XYZ file of C-alpha atoms in Angstrom:
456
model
C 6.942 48.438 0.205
C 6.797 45.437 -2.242
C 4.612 42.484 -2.700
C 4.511 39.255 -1.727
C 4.895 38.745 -5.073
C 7.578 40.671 -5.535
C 9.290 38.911 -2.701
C 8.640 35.509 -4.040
C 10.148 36.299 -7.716
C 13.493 37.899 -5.882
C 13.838 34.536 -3.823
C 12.823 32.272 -6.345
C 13.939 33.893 -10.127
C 11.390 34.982 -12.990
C 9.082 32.148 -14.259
C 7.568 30.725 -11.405
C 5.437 33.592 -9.634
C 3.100 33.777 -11.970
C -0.103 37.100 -11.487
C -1.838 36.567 -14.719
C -5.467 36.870 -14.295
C -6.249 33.492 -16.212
C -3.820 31.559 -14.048
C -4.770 33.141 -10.830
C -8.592 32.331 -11.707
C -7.282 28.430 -12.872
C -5.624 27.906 -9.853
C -7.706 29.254 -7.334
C -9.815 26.548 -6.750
C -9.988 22.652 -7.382
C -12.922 20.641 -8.417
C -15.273 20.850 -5.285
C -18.282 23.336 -4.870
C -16.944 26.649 -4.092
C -18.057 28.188 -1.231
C -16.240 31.281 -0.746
C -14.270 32.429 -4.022
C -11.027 34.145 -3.178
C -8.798 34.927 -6.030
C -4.950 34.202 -4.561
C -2.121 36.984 -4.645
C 0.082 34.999 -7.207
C 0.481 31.283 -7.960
C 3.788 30.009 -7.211
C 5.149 26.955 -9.540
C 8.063 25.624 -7.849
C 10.748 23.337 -9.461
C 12.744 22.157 -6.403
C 13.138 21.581 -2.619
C 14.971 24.974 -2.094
C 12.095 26.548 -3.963
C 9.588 25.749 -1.372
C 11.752 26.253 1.324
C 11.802 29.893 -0.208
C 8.398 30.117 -0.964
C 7.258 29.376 3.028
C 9.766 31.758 4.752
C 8.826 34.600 2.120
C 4.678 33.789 3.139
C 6.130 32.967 6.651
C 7.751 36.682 7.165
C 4.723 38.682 5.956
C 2.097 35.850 7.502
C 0.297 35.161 3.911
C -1.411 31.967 3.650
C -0.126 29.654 1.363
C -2.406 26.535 0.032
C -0.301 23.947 -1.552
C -1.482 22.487 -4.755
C -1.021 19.287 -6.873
C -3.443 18.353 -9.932
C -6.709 20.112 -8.603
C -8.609 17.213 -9.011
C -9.843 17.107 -5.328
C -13.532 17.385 -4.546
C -13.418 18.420 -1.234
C -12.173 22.139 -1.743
C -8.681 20.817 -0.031
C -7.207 23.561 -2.721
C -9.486 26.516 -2.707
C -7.611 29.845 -2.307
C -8.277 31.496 0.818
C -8.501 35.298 1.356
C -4.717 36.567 0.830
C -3.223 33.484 0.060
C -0.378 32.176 -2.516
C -1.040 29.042 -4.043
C 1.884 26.898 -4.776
C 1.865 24.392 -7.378
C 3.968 21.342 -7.113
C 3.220 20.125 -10.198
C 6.476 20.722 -11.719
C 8.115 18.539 -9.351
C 7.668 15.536 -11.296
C 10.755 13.569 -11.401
C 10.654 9.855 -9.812
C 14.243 10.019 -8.152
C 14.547 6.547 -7.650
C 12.622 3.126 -8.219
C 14.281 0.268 -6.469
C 12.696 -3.067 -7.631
C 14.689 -5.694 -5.285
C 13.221 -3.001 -2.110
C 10.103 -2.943 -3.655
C 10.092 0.974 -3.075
C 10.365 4.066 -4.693
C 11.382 8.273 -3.900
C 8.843 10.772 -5.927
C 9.051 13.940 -5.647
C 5.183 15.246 -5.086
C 4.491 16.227 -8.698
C 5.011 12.744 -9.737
C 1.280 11.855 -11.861
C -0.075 8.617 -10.790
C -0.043 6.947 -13.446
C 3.531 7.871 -14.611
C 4.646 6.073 -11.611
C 2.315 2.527 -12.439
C 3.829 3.180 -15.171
C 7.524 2.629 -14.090
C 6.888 0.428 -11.937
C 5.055 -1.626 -14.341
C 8.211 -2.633 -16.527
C 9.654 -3.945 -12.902
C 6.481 -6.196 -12.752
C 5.521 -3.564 -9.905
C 2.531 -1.355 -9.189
C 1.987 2.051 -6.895
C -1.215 0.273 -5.560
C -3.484 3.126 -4.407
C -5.831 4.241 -7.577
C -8.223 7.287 -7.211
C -10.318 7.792 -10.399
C -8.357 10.219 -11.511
C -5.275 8.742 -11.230
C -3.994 9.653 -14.904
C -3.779 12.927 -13.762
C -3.754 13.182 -10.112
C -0.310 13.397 -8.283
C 1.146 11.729 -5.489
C 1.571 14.672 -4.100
C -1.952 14.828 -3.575
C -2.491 11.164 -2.851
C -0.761 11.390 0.273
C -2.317 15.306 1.062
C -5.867 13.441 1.004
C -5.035 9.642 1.731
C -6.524 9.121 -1.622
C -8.316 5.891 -2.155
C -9.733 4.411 -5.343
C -10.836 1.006 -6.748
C -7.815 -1.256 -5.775
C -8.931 -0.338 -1.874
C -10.584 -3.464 -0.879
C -7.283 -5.262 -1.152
C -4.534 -2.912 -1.301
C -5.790 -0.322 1.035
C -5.145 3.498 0.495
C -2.644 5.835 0.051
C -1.128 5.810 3.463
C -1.072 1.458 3.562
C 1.832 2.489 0.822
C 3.721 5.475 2.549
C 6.942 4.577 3.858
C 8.719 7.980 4.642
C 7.628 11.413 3.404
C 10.028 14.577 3.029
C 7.999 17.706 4.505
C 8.922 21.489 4.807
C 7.577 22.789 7.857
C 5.699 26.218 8.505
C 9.073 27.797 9.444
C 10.432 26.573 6.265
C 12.826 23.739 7.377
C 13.098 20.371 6.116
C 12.251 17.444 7.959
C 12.460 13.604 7.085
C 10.070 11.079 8.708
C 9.383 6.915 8.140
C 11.600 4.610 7.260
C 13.044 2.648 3.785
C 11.879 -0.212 5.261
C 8.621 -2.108 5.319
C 8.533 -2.034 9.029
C 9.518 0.268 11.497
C 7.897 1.522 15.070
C 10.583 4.021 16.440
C 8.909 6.957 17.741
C 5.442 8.692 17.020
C 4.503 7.928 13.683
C 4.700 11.662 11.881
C 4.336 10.207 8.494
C 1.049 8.578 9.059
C 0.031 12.241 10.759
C 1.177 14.355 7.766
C -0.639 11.577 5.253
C -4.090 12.836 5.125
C -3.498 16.287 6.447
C -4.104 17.982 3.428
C -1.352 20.340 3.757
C -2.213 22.132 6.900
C 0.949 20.803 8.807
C 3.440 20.690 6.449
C 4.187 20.591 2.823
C 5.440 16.985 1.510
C 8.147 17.635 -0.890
C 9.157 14.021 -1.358
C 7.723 10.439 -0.815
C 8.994 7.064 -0.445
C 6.486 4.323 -1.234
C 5.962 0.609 -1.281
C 5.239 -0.986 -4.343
C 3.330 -4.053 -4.711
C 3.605 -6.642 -7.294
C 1.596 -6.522 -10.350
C -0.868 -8.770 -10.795
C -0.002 -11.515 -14.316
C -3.523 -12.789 -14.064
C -6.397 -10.320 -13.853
C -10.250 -11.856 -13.876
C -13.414 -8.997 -13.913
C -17.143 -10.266 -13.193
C -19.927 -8.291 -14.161
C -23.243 -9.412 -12.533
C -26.389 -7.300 -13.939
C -29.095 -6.952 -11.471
C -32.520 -6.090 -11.404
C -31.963 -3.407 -8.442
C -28.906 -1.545 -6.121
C -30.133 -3.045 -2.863
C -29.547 -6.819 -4.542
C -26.192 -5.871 -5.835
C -25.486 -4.493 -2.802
C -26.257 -7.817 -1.062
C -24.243 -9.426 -3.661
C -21.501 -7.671 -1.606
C -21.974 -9.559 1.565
C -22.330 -12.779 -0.434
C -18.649 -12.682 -1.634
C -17.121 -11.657 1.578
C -19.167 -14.776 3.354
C -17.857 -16.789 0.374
C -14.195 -15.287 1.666
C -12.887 -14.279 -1.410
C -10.725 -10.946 -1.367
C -11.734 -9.156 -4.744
C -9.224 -6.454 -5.173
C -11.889 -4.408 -6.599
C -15.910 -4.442 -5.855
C -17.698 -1.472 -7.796
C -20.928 -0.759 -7.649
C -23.314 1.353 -9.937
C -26.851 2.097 -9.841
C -28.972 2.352 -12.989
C -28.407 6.173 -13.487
C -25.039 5.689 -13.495
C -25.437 3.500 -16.186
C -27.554 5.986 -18.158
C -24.844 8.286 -17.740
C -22.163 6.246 -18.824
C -24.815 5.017 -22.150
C -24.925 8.604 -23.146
C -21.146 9.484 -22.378
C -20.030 6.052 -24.382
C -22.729 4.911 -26.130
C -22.874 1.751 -24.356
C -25.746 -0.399 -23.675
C -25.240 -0.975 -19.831
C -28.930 -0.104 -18.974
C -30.415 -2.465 -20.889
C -28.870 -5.411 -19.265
C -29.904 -4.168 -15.815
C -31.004 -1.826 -13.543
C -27.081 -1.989 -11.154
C -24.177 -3.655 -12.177
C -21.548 -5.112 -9.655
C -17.762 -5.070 -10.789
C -15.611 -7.702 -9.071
C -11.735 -8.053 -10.055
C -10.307 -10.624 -8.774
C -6.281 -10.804 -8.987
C -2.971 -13.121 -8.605
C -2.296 -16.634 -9.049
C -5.692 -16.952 -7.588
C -7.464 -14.647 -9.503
C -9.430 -17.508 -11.530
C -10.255 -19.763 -8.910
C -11.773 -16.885 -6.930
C -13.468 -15.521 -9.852
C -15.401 -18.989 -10.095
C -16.460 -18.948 -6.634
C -17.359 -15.347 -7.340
C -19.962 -15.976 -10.308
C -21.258 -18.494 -8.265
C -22.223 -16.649 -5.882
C -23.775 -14.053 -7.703
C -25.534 -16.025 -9.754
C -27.185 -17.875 -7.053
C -28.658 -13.888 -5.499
C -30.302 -13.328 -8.709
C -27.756 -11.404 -11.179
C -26.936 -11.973 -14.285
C -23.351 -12.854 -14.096
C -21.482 -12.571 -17.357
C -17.681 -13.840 -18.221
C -16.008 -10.418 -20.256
C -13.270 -11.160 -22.483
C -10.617 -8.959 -21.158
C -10.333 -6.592 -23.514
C -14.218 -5.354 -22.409
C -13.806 -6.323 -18.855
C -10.392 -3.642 -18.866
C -13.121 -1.027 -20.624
C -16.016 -1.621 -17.704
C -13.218 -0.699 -14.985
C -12.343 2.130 -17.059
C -15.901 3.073 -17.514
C -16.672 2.676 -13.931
C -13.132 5.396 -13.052
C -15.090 7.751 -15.595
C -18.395 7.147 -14.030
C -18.787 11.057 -12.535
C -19.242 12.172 -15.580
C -17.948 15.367 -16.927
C -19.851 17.510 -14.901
C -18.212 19.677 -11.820
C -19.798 19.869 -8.677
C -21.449 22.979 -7.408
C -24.295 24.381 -5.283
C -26.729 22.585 -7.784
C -24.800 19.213 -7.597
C -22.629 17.330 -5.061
C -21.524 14.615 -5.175
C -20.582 12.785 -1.301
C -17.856 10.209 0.070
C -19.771 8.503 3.056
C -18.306 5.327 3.949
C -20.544 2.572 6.253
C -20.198 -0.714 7.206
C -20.106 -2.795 5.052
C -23.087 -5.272 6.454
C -24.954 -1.646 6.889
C -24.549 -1.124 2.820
C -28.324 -2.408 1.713
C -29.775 -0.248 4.612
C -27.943 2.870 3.457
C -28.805 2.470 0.099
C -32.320 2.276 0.729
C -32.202 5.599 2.817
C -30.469 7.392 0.424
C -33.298 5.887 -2.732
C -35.810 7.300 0.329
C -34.359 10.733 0.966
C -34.092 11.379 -2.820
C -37.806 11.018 -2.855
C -38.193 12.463 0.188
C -37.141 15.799 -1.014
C -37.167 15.929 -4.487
C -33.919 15.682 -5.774
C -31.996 13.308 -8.357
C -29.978 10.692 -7.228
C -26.912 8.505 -8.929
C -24.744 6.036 -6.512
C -21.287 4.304 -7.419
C -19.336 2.563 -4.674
C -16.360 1.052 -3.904
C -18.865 -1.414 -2.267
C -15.838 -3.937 -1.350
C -14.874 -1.359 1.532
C -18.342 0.650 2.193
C -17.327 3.777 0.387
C -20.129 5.108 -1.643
C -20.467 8.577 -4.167
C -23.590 9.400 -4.138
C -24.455 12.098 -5.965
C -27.510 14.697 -5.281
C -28.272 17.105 -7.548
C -31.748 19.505 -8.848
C -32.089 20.253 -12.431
C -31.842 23.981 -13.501
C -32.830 25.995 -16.330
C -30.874 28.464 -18.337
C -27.864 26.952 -15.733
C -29.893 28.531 -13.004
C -32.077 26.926 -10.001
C -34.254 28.369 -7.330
C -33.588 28.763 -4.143
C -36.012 26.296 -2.675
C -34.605 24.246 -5.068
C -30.835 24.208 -3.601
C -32.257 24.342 -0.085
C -33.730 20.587 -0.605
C -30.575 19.608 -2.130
C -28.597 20.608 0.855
C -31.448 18.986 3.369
C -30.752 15.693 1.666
C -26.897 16.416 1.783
C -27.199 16.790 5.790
C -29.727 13.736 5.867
C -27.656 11.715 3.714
C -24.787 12.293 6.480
C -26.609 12.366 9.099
C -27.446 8.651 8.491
C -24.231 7.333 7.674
C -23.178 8.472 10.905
C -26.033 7.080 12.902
C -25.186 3.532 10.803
C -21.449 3.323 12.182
C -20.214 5.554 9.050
C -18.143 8.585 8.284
C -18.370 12.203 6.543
C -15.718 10.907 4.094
C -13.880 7.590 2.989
C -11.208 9.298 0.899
C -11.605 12.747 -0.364
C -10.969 14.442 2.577
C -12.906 17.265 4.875
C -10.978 20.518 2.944
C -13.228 23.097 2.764
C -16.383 21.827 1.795
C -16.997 19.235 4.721
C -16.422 21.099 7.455
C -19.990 21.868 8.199
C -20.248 18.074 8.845
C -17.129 17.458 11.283
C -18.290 18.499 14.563
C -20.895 15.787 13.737
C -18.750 13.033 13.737
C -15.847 14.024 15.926
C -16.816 15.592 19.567
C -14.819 18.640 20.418
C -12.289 17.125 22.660
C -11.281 15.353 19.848
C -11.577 18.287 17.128
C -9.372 20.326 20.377
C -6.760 18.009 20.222
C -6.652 18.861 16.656
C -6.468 21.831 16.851
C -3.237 21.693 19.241
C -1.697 19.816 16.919
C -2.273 22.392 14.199
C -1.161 25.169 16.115
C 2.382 23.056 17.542
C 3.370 22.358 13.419
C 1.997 25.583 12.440
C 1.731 28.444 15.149
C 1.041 31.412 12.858
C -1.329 29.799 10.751
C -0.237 29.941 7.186
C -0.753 26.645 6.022
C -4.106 26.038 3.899
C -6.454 27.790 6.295
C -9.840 27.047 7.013
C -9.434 23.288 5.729
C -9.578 19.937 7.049
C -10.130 20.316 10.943
């Protein structure tokens, strides 16, 4: 009897079902900890719609998993391999099929990178507005599998705020079409709002149609230097009562300044202990950045006026501010979200529970939304820790949720549950819910072959 593999290079052609060790190793997993290593049967890279299509019924016939894969660059383990599974990579699928600057929209197909798109756009006096960190590599694929986020949030909102229609093979195979081309529309259920965000365990998206937005032609960053987190974080509240809409609030404590010293050899640290990053953009932007620095000035900070070609490096900084490390059982880094008049309070439980059971601590935000990164994480030796060690790293972890849910919060603002989270859904939604989820799964996806063990 043949493999799946077999299978898939008879329906699709040579080239793209790929077995090589090194490739199966690269792709089985993305850039969150791993918790159970499975190697996949063969990575698929498809080039077209019809390749897909192909690719499901093959895994559909013999019932083998298949985990759809953009960049990798999620944290949340949305791409691990499961046991038995195919991964298909979409990455080749990279053309932008249309970009229609009077409609303000444009058709990717899910390979599309980010940034190439901004960067189409961008000679249109467009933008695709959603921005995750690593959106010079990240696709849009994956924006929409995860409703990505990023810094533009506060004003812009995220990845689904810019989804207009999606194209989505099914479990079976088929093709479907949902949305609109237009801004508005309300016929029906809305199935593209349900397949943004469901990391690939309904369908596979295979094309998107997005809004752009218009690029801003004046840009104004404020950095305000503080003596602690909790004050920058009140320097939050203080623009929002001032009712100013930044399009991007960041927030960094003072390790990730130390961090970002070392990495760039910067001398962030020395000029205070947080730093709060305010962008403020339009026609506007330099009225509201006045109001802005007077604001912050008057709770304490240091507010300084960067020229732009430093204030464009801070933001950069700040979408570099993990650091190159990779999370693992030794160090995770989390995507709580709170309200926002609930950000001082949080921040001072988190500075507690660090202490509280030993463990290092670094914090960036997009503070202009309530969606903070902190990161936990125990030192090791020789790239090894003990296990008392990991076991107060993951009592902070559950802490660390456990009070952004009793503060109004959630388990995740924009990376999605995948594979890592999981343990923490049942604490936020109660099993009628989580049932209904379920039923939904199994109506889109009765046999179960699409990205198992993720998400819900």
């Amino acid at each position: 009897m043949s493999s799946i593999a077999d299978e898939l290079t008879s329906a699709l052609g040579p080239g793209k079902v790929v077995q090589d060790p090194a490739v199966l190793a690269a792709y089985a997993v993305d850039q969150a900890p791993v918790l159970d290593y499975q190697q996949p049967l063969a990575v698929v890279f498809a080039e077209s719609v019809p390749d897909v299509q192909a690719a499901v019924r093959s895994c559909a016939a013999r019932r083998v998993p298949i985990v759809a894969r953009g960049a990798g660059t999620g944290v949340s383990g949305g791409a691990h391999a499961t046991e038995g599974s195919v991964v298909l990579s979409l990455e080749r699928m990279n053309r932008i099929l249309d970009l229609n600057p009077d409609d303000e929209t444009a058709v990717v197909e899910p390979g599309v990178v980010n940034a190439d798109l901004n960067d189409a756009a961008a000679r249109h006096g467009l933008m695709f507005a959603p921005d995750p960190a690593s959106f010079r590599i990240s696709t849009i694929g994956g924006n929409v599998a995860t409703n990505a986020g990023g810094l533009r949030c506060a004003k812009y909102g995220v990845t689904r705020d810019s989804v207009l229609a999606l194209d989505v093979v099914l479990a079976d195979g088929s093709l479907i079409h949902t949305g609109h081309q237009t801004f508005k529309g309300v016929a029906g259920y809305d199935l593209t709002g349900l397949f943004v965000g469901s990391e690939g365990t309904l369908g596979i998206v295979v094309g998107a149609t997005v809004r752009l937005k218009y690029l801003p032609r004046e840009v104004h960053t404020i950095a305000a230097f503080y003596p602690d987190f909790r004050q920058a974080a009140a320097g939050v509240l203080a623009v929002g009562k001032a009712r100013v809409q930044p399009a991007i609030m960041e927030l960094l404590d003072g390790g990730s300044l130390v961090q970002l010293d070392e990495i760039h050899g910067s001398d962030l640290a020395g000029r205070g202990a947080s730093l709060l990053l305010v962008q403020t953009d339009g026609f506007g932007a330099a009225a509201e950045a006045d109001v802005v620095r007077d604001v912050l000035a008057a709770g304490g900070a240091v507010v300084t006026t960067e020229a732009s070609e430093e204030a464009e490096h801070l933001v950069d900084m700040r979408r570099n501010s993990r650091g190159v490390e990779v999370d693992d059982q030794y160090r995770v880094g989390e995507d709580v979200a709170v309200p926002r008049s609930r950000l001082v309070d949080y921040v001072a439980a988190l500075e507690s529970l660090a202490e509280t059971h030993e463990v290092r601590l670094k914090v960036v935000a997009h503070a202009g939304d309530g969606n903070l990164h902190p990161t936990f994480w125990v030192d090791r030796v020789n790239d090894l820790a003990d296990a008392e060690a990991a076991a107060r790293l993951n009592k902070a972890l559950d802490a660390s949720i456990a009070v952004a849910l009793d503060m109004g919060g959630t388990i995740t603002g924009e990376h999605g549950i995948g594979q890592y989270k999981l343990r923490w859904l049942s604490l936020e939604q109660p099993e009628p819910i989580r049932e209904l989820q379920r039923r939904l799964k199994e109506l889109f996806d009765p046999a179960g072959i699409l990205n198992p063990g993720k998400a819900i």
